[in-house]
mmCIF file of C-alpha atoms (C1' of nucleotides) in Angstrom:
data_model
loop_
_atom_site.group_PDB
_atom_site.id
_atom_site.type_symbol
_atom_site.label_atom_id
_atom_site.label_comp_id
_atom_site.label_asym_id
_atom_site.label_seq_id
_atom_site.Cartn_x
_atom_site.Cartn_y
_atom_site.Cartn_z
ATOM 1 C CA MET A 110 -39.210 27.512 -1.798
ATOM 2 C CA GLU A 111 -39.673 25.895 1.587
ATOM 3 C CA GLY A 112 -43.347 25.727 2.532
ATOM 4 C CA ARG A 113 -44.463 26.779 -0.961
ATOM 5 C CA ARG A 114 -46.076 24.812 -3.742
ATOM 6 C CA ILE A 115 -44.554 24.187 -7.129
ATOM 7 C CA LEU A 116 -47.422 25.258 -9.368
ATOM 8 C CA ARG A 117 -45.766 24.108 -12.559
ATOM 9 C CA LEU A 118 -42.414 22.778 -13.666
ATOM 10 C CA GLU A 119 -41.023 23.626 -17.048
ATOM 11 C CA GLN A 120 -38.574 21.061 -18.404
ATOM 12 C CA ARG A 121 -36.653 22.266 -21.433
ATOM 13 C CA ARG A 122 -34.608 19.182 -22.253
ATOM 14 C CA ALA A 123 -34.684 15.450 -21.524
ATOM 15 C CA ASP A 124 -31.483 15.179 -19.530
ATOM 16 C CA LEU A 125 -28.744 16.900 -17.578
ATOM 17 C CA ARG A 126 -25.892 14.601 -16.639
ATOM 18 C CA PHE A 127 -28.508 11.847 -16.241
ATOM 19 C CA PRO A 128 -31.997 11.646 -17.728
ATOM 20 C CA LEU A 129 -34.455 13.843 -15.838
ATOM 21 C CA PRO A 130 -37.162 11.819 -14.017
ATOM 22 C CA ASP A 131 -39.938 10.164 -16.007
ATOM 23 C CA ARG A 132 -43.065 12.380 -16.054
ATOM 24 C CA PHE A 133 -41.015 14.929 -14.075
ATOM 25 C CA ALA A 134 -43.369 17.891 -14.523
ATOM 26 C CA GLU A 135 -46.405 15.790 -13.706
ATOM 27 C CA ARG A 136 -44.884 14.325 -10.532
ATOM 28 C CA VAL A 137 -43.931 17.671 -8.981
ATOM 29 C CA ALA A 138 -46.886 19.747 -10.155
ATOM 30 C CA ASN A 139 -48.776 21.169 -7.163
ATOM 31 C CA ALA A 140 -46.411 19.505 -4.692
ATOM 32 C CA ARG A 141 -45.532 21.533 -1.620
ATOM 33 C CA ILE A 142 -41.891 21.636 -0.584
ATOM 34 C CA ASP A 143 -42.191 20.621 3.067
ATOM 35 C CA ARG A 144 -38.480 20.863 3.785
ATOM 36 C CA LEU A 145 -35.298 21.858 1.939
ATOM 37 C CA ALA A 146 -32.102 20.226 3.082
ATOM 38 C CA ARG A 147 -28.474 19.815 2.068
ATOM 39 C CA GLN A 148 -26.214 16.818 2.438
ATOM 40 C CA ALA A 149 -22.647 17.255 1.230
ATOM 41 C CA LYS A 150 -23.046 18.860 -2.223
ATOM 42 C CA PHE A 151 -26.546 17.478 -2.722
ATOM 43 C CA LEU A 152 -29.761 19.468 -2.271
ATOM 44 C CA ALA A 153 -32.912 17.644 -1.206
ATOM 45 C CA ALA A 154 -36.451 19.008 -1.446
ATOM 46 C CA TYR A 155 -38.912 16.868 0.532
ATOM 47 C CA LEU A 156 -42.199 17.042 -1.355
ATOM 48 C CA SER A 157 -45.748 16.661 -0.036
ATOM 49 C CA THR A 158 -46.173 13.844 -2.599
ATOM 50 C CA GLY A 159 -43.878 11.546 -0.615
ATOM 51 C CA GLU A 160 -40.967 11.926 -3.007
ATOM 52 C CA VAL A 161 -37.641 13.683 -2.481
ATOM 53 C CA LEU A 162 -36.289 15.833 -5.285
ATOM 54 C CA VAL A 163 -32.508 15.475 -5.187
ATOM 55 C CA MET A 164 -30.541 18.160 -7.004
ATOM 56 C CA HIS A 165 -26.821 18.561 -7.660
ATOM 57 C CA LEU A 166 -25.140 21.555 -9.295
ATOM 58 C CA GLY A 167 -22.233 19.637 -10.788
ATOM 59 C CA MET A 168 -19.540 22.142 -11.675
ATOM 60 C CA THR A 169 -21.458 24.908 -13.399
ATOM 61 C CA GLY A 170 -25.046 24.614 -12.194
ATOM 62 C CA ARG A 171 -26.804 27.560 -10.570
ATOM 63 C CA PHE A 172 -30.253 28.588 -9.409
ATOM 64 C CA THR A 173 -31.579 32.069 -9.935
ATOM 65 C CA ILE A 174 -34.797 33.449 -8.472
ATOM 66 C CA ALA A 175 -36.924 36.042 -10.214
ATOM 67 C CA GLY A 176 -40.379 37.544 -10.222
ATOM 68 C CA GLY A 177 -42.888 37.394 -7.393
ATOM 69 C CA GLN A 178 -45.025 39.936 -5.626
ATOM 70 C CA PRO A 179 -43.631 43.279 -4.494
ATOM 71 C CA GLY A 180 -42.240 42.883 -1.011
ATOM 72 C CA SER A 181 -41.662 39.161 -1.355
ATOM 73 C CA PHE A 182 -38.296 37.521 -1.793
ATOM 74 C CA HIS A 183 -37.174 38.861 -5.118
ATOM 75 C CA HIS A 184 -34.017 38.952 -7.169
ATOM 76 C CA THR A 185 -33.748 40.375 -10.615
ATOM 77 C CA THR A 186 -31.581 38.570 -13.109
ATOM 78 C CA GLY A 187 -30.358 39.725 -16.452
ATOM 79 C CA GLY A 188 -33.243 38.007 -18.224
ATOM 80 C CA ALA A 189 -33.308 34.694 -20.067
ATOM 81 C CA LEU A 190 -29.970 32.975 -20.228
ATOM 82 C CA ALA A 191 -28.769 30.196 -22.467
ATOM 83 C CA HIS A 192 -28.748 26.814 -20.726
ATOM 84 C CA ASP A 193 -31.808 27.430 -18.574
ATOM 85 C CA HIS A 194 -32.899 23.791 -18.372
ATOM 86 C CA VAL A 195 -35.516 23.570 -15.614
ATOM 87 C CA VAL A 196 -37.852 26.296 -14.345
ATOM 88 C CA PHE A 197 -39.929 25.980 -11.183
ATOM 89 C CA HIS A 198 -42.986 28.253 -11.249
ATOM 90 C CA MET A 199 -43.725 28.770 -7.565
ATOM 91 C CA GLU A 200 -46.836 29.635 -5.642
ATOM 92 C CA GLY A 201 -46.469 33.390 -5.072
ATOM 93 C CA GLY A 202 -45.257 34.101 -8.608
ATOM 94 C CA GLU A 203 -41.512 33.548 -8.305
ATOM 95 C CA THR A 204 -39.632 31.471 -10.796
ATOM 96 C CA VAL A 205 -36.627 29.436 -9.725
ATOM 97 C CA THR A 206 -34.483 28.619 -12.727
ATOM 98 C CA TYR A 207 -31.790 25.989 -12.981
ATOM 99 C CA ASN A 208 -29.040 26.952 -15.442
ATOM 100 C CA ASP A 209 -26.087 24.676 -16.190
ATOM 101 C CA PRO A 210 -23.865 25.138 -19.274
ATOM 102 C CA ARG A 211 -21.877 21.938 -18.846
ATOM 103 C CA ARG A 212 -24.837 19.879 -17.588
ATOM 104 C CA PHE A 213 -22.792 17.999 -15.007
ATOM 105 C CA GLY A 214 -25.585 18.613 -12.520
ATOM 106 C CA PHE A 215 -28.644 16.409 -12.158
ATOM 107 C CA MET A 216 -32.126 16.111 -10.644
ATOM 108 C CA GLU A 217 -33.706 12.874 -9.486
ATOM 109 C CA LEU A 218 -36.856 11.850 -7.630
ATOM 110 C CA TRP A 219 -36.688 9.183 -4.953
ATOM 111 C CA PRO A 220 -39.328 7.912 -2.497
ATOM 112 C CA ALA A 221 -38.859 9.612 0.893
ATOM 113 C CA GLU A 222 -39.719 6.352 2.604
ATOM 114 C CA HIS A 223 -36.604 4.685 1.188
ATOM 115 C CA PHE A 224 -34.385 7.737 1.015
ATOM 116 C CA GLY A 225 -31.756 6.015 3.159
ATOM 117 C CA ALA A 226 -31.124 3.687 0.229
ATOM 118 C CA TYR A 227 -30.617 6.488 -2.290
ATOM 119 C CA PRO A 228 -27.365 5.278 -3.848
ATOM 120 C CA ARG A 229 -25.589 8.604 -4.319
ATOM 121 C CA LEU A 230 -25.900 9.527 -0.665
ATOM 122 C CA LYS A 231 -25.647 6.265 1.178
ATOM 123 C CA ASP A 232 -21.841 5.948 1.091
ATOM 124 C CA LEU A 233 -20.955 9.520 2.033
ATOM 125 C CA GLY A 234 -18.468 10.056 4.849
ATOM 126 C CA PRO A 235 -18.982 12.609 7.635
ATOM 127 C CA GLU A 236 -19.114 16.295 6.782
ATOM 128 C CA PRO A 237 -16.584 18.814 7.994
ATOM 129 C CA LEU A 238 -18.080 20.867 10.857
ATOM 130 C CA SER A 239 -20.073 17.816 11.987
ATOM 131 C CA ASN A 240 -19.545 15.793 15.147
ATOM 132 C CA GLY A 241 -18.497 12.772 13.123
ATOM 133 C CA PHE A 242 -15.443 14.551 11.705
ATOM 134 C CA SER A 243 -12.321 14.888 13.848
ATOM 135 C CA ALA A 244 -8.619 14.105 13.937
ATOM 136 C CA ALA A 245 -9.484 10.763 15.536
ATOM 137 C CA TYR A 246 -11.821 9.998 12.631
ATOM 138 C CA LEU A 247 -9.066 10.869 10.128
ATOM 139 C CA ASP A 248 -6.673 8.578 12.006
ATOM 140 C CA ARG A 249 -9.054 5.684 11.434
ATOM 141 C CA ALA A 250 -10.160 6.565 7.910
ATOM 142 C CA LEU A 251 -6.665 7.114 6.494
ATOM 143 C CA ALA A 252 -4.931 4.198 8.209
ATOM 144 C CA GLY A 253 -3.385 1.836 5.676
ATOM 145 C CA LYS A 254 -4.465 3.888 2.647
ATOM 146 C CA ALA A 255 -2.003 4.060 -0.211
ATOM 147 C CA ALA A 256 -3.617 6.884 -2.198
ATOM 148 C CA PRO A 257 -2.088 10.362 -1.905
ATOM 149 C CA ILE A 258 -3.772 12.445 0.786
ATOM 150 C CA LYS A 259 -5.038 14.814 -1.942
ATOM 151 C CA ALA A 260 -7.035 11.984 -3.532
ATOM 152 C CA ALA A 261 -8.314 10.743 -0.167
ATOM 153 C CA LEU A 262 -9.678 14.170 0.800
ATOM 154 C CA LEU A 263 -11.520 14.403 -2.516
ATOM 155 C CA ASP A 264 -13.080 10.972 -1.888
ATOM 156 C CA GLN A 265 -16.631 11.747 -0.738
ATOM 157 C CA SER A 266 -16.859 8.426 1.111
ATOM 158 C CA ILE A 267 -14.051 9.568 3.426
ATOM 159 C CA ILE A 268 -15.130 13.208 3.876
ATOM 160 C CA ALA A 269 -18.310 14.505 2.259
ATOM 161 C CA GLY A 270 -18.411 17.915 0.697
ATOM 162 C CA LEU A 271 -14.809 18.888 -0.011
ATOM 163 C CA GLY A 272 -13.952 19.852 -3.581
ATOM 164 C CA ASN A 273 -10.690 20.435 -5.377
ATOM 165 C CA ILE A 274 -10.184 24.024 -4.235
ATOM 166 C CA TYR A 275 -10.793 23.439 -0.554
ATOM 167 C CA VAL A 276 -8.657 20.290 -0.480
ATOM 168 C CA CYS A 277 -5.701 22.280 -1.861
ATOM 169 C CA GLU A 278 -6.272 25.084 0.628
ATOM 170 C CA ALA A 279 -6.725 22.758 3.627
ATOM 171 C CA LEU A 280 -3.510 20.849 2.868
ATOM 172 C CA TYR A 281 -1.625 24.129 2.595
ATOM 173 C CA ARG A 282 -3.101 25.344 5.867
ATOM 174 C CA ALA A 283 -2.086 22.080 7.560
ATOM 175 C CA GLY A 284 1.421 22.097 6.041
ATOM 176 C CA ILE A 285 0.943 18.661 4.460
ATOM 177 C CA SER A 286 2.222 17.747 0.998
ATOM 178 C CA PRO A 287 -0.586 16.674 -1.348
ATOM 179 C CA LYS A 288 1.704 13.845 -2.520
ATOM 180 C CA ARG A 289 2.076 12.332 0.949
ATOM 181 C CA LEU A 290 0.580 8.851 1.250
ATOM 182 C CA SER A 291 -2.634 8.860 3.261
ATOM 183 C CA ARG A 292 -1.371 6.191 5.647
ATOM 184 C CA SER A 293 1.394 8.507 6.853
ATOM 185 C CA VAL A 294 -1.053 11.248 7.879
ATOM 186 C CA PRO A 295 -2.638 9.792 11.057
ATOM 187 C CA GLY A 296 -1.156 11.226 14.253
ATOM 188 C CA GLN A 297 0.259 14.755 14.431
ATOM 189 C CA ARG A 298 -0.557 15.575 10.808
ATOM 190 C CA ALA A 299 -4.201 14.529 11.159
ATOM 191 C CA ALA A 300 -4.336 16.664 14.293
ATOM 192 C CA ARG A 301 -3.421 19.675 12.116
ATOM 193 C CA LEU A 302 -5.508 18.628 9.120
ATOM 194 C CA ALA A 303 -8.910 18.249 10.777
ATOM 195 C CA PRO A 304 -9.027 21.829 12.163
ATOM 196 C CA ALA A 305 -7.575 23.153 8.888
ATOM 197 C CA VAL A 306 -10.410 21.544 6.905
ATOM 198 C CA ASN A 307 -12.999 22.974 9.279
ATOM 199 C CA ALA A 308 -11.446 26.435 9.189
ATOM 200 C CA ILE A 309 -11.326 26.547 5.372
ATOM 201 C CA ILE A 310 -14.947 25.452 5.028
ATOM 202 C CA ALA A 311 -16.190 27.861 7.685
ATOM 203 C CA GLU A 312 -14.304 30.794 6.144
ATOM 204 C CA ALA A 313 -15.471 29.956 2.629
ATOM 205 C CA ILE A 314 -19.111 29.783 3.718
ATOM 206 C CA ALA A 315 -18.781 33.089 5.553
ATOM 207 C CA ALA A 316 -17.311 34.665 2.401
ATOM 208 C CA GLY A 317 -20.179 33.428 0.221
ATOM 209 C CA GLY A 318 -18.280 30.659 -1.589
ATOM 210 C CA SER A 319 -15.781 30.807 -4.416
ATOM 211 C CA SER A 320 -16.263 32.259 -7.889
ATOM 212 C CA ILE A 321 -13.769 30.946 -10.415
ATOM 213 C CA SER A 322 -15.691 32.006 -13.454
ATOM 214 C CA ASP A 323 -19.368 31.325 -13.126
ATOM 215 C CA PHE A 324 -20.350 30.664 -9.521
ATOM 216 C CA ALA A 325 -23.116 32.930 -8.314
ATOM 217 C CA ALA A 326 -25.630 33.166 -5.524
ATOM 218 C CA THR A 327 -29.337 33.188 -6.353
ATOM 219 C CA ASP A 328 -29.194 36.931 -6.921
ATOM 220 C CA GLY A 329 -26.217 36.617 -9.255
ATOM 221 C CA ALA A 330 -23.765 37.928 -6.638
ATOM 222 C CA LEU A 331 -20.359 36.290 -6.805
ATOM 223 C CA GLY A 332 -18.640 34.582 -3.899
ATOM 224 C CA TYR A 333 -15.532 36.224 -2.532
ATOM 225 C CA PHE A 334 -13.519 33.364 -1.065
ATOM 226 C CA GLN A 335 -11.364 33.175 -4.199
ATOM 227 C CA HIS A 336 -9.744 36.466 -3.212
ATOM 228 C CA ARG A 337 -8.314 34.632 -0.227
ATOM 229 C CA PHE A 338 -6.849 31.548 -1.872
ATOM 230 C CA ASP A 339 -3.390 30.831 -0.489
ATOM 231 C CA VAL A 340 -2.346 28.365 -3.195
ATOM 232 C CA TYR A 341 -5.235 27.475 -5.527
ATOM 233 C CA ASP A 342 -4.703 28.890 -9.036
ATOM 234 C CA ARG A 343 -1.520 30.639 -7.870
ATOM 235 C CA GLU A 344 1.035 28.601 -9.840
ATOM 236 C CA GLY A 345 4.307 30.531 -10.207
ATOM 237 C CA GLU A 346 3.370 33.098 -7.566
ATOM 238 C CA PRO A 347 5.177 33.376 -4.226
ATOM 239 C CA CYS A 348 3.908 31.439 -1.214
ATOM 240 C CA LYS A 349 2.254 33.925 1.134
ATOM 241 C CA HIS A 350 4.125 32.388 4.057
ATOM 242 C CA CYS A 351 7.676 31.669 2.876
ATOM 243 C CA GLY A 352 7.978 33.263 -0.564
ATOM 244 C CA SER A 353 8.764 29.993 -2.360
ATOM 245 C CA ILE A 354 7.111 29.536 -5.734
ATOM 246 C CA VAL A 355 3.716 27.791 -5.660
ATOM 247 C CA LYS A 356 3.730 24.651 -7.834
ATOM 248 C CA ARG A 357 0.985 22.986 -9.847
ATOM 249 C CA ILE A 358 0.875 19.240 -10.442
ATOM 250 C CA VAL A 359 -1.839 16.895 -11.710
ATOM 251 C CA GLN A 360 -3.158 14.178 -9.393
ATOM 252 C CA SER A 361 -5.967 11.823 -10.442
ATOM 253 C CA GLY A 362 -6.547 14.126 -13.380
ATOM 254 C CA ARG A 363 -7.122 17.199 -11.201
ATOM 255 C CA SER A 364 -4.892 20.214 -10.651
ATOM 256 C CA THR A 365 -3.156 20.414 -7.303
ATOM 257 C CA PHE A 366 -1.492 23.622 -6.124
ATOM 258 C CA TYR A 367 0.943 23.584 -3.206
ATOM 259 C CA CYS A 368 4.023 25.160 -1.658
ATOM 260 C CA PRO A 369 6.890 22.657 -1.838
ATOM 261 C CA ALA A 370 8.650 24.358 1.082
ATOM 262 C CA CYS A 371 5.768 24.724 3.550
ATOM 263 C CA GLN A 372 4.023 21.438 2.757
ATOM 264 C CA ARG A 373 5.956 18.281 3.637
ATOM 265 C "C1'" DG B 114 -10.733 -4.252 -2.676
ATOM 266 C "C1'" DC B 115 -8.331 -0.206 -3.866
ATOM 267 C "C1'" DT B 116 -6.758 3.247 -7.078
ATOM 268 C "C1'" DT B 117 -6.468 5.654 -11.370
ATOM 269 C "C1'" DG B 118 -7.982 7.666 -15.522
ATOM 270 C "C1'" DG B 119 -11.423 8.499 -18.915
ATOM 271 C "C1'" DA B 120 -16.052 10.103 -19.826
ATOM 272 C "C1'" DC B 121 -19.703 13.327 -19.511
ATOM 273 C "C1'" DC B 122 -20.344 18.762 -21.775
ATOM 274 C "C1'" DT B 123 -19.714 23.709 -22.877
ATOM 275 C "C1'" DG B 124 -17.230 27.974 -22.589
ATOM 276 C "C1'" DA B 125 -13.203 30.814 -21.542
ATOM 277 C "C1'" DT B 126 -8.502 31.411 -22.233
ATOM 278 C "C1'" DT B 127 -4.098 30.756 -24.361
ATOM 279 C "C1'" DG B 128 -0.927 30.095 -28.042
ATOM 280 C "C1'" DC B 129 0.139 29.842 -32.785
ATOM 281 C "C1'" DT C 273 -8.752 37.663 -36.697
ATOM 282 C "C1'" DG C 274 -9.234 32.776 -36.581
ATOM 283 C "C1'" DC C 275 -8.514 28.354 -35.210
ATOM 284 C "C1'" DA C 276 -7.007 24.531 -32.234
ATOM 285 C "C1'" DA C 277 -5.571 22.989 -27.896
ATOM 286 C "C1'" DT C 278 -6.097 23.159 -23.052
ATOM 287 C "C1'" DC C 279 -8.371 23.728 -18.846
ATOM 288 C "C1'" DA C 280 -12.276 24.311 -15.512
ATOM 289 C "C1'" DG C 281 -15.567 23.909 -9.187
ATOM 290 C "C1'" DG C 282 -17.858 16.885 -9.680
ATOM 291 C "C1'" DT C 283 -19.206 12.231 -9.976
ATOM 292 C "C1'" DC C 284 -19.453 7.652 -11.986
ATOM 293 C "C1'" DC C 285 -17.601 3.587 -13.982
ATOM 294 C "C1'" DA C 286 -14.373 0.511 -16.211
ATOM 295 C "C1'" DA C 287 -9.845 -1.089 -16.198
ATOM 296 C "C1'" DG C 288 -5.572 -2.104 -14.007
#
DNA sequence: GCTTGGACCTGATTGC
DNA sequence: TGCAATCAGGTCCAAG
């Protein structure tokens, strides 16, 4: 999409998680996408109109690309799917379709000039794999915090971009109990946790992400990281390291999987 | 100010 | 087979 114009946008319902922008189709019609970027789990398309189209996949959102001229970037999909909510008709003939059964995703337009004030992005913490994220940063960010470390790692204002799966996997890799209070992590544990977070994210990206049930790349291919989970969704199975039984608990309403023997 | 839990929504799976 | 209950990758907001 980068460098191409959106010839026409087809909006098939009024809202996703939030209402779609007012006059959405009109505001993006004929706009060129000057730059496509990602921040944490947010996608940002900088438009030639001076607005930024912010997109989030929620839990079940996906983009698929179809059509186009022979020889151009082209993926075939299985045809029209239920829950195709927004279709971008691109210069060159491709269609880029946003599908999202649960509609936890969203799309918003925001002036590029004031993008720094965009509320959903302005309080994000540093991303794993960035210079701002390190054991020293964790020491500072977790100091004095009472919430369990599992909840702190899911907090996007502390670290941006980690979800439930990768938090479980990173804590296992670092040998830290998800129930441990955040304030007891700084020091040696943070020194193990920071590289564990980076390793999990890097490996997951290299494997093409995780497919629980409906994740897919733009060509419909599934991610493969889920074949490497050490603890996530492995309740009752033996720990790959020590053979103890992997446990599942609920923290802040989310499932946590961990090895009670390896993670202290 | 910090933390937790419910809400948002549909579909797949499990258990009766 | 059919139905109801439960659970799922994220974020926001109200209540405690």
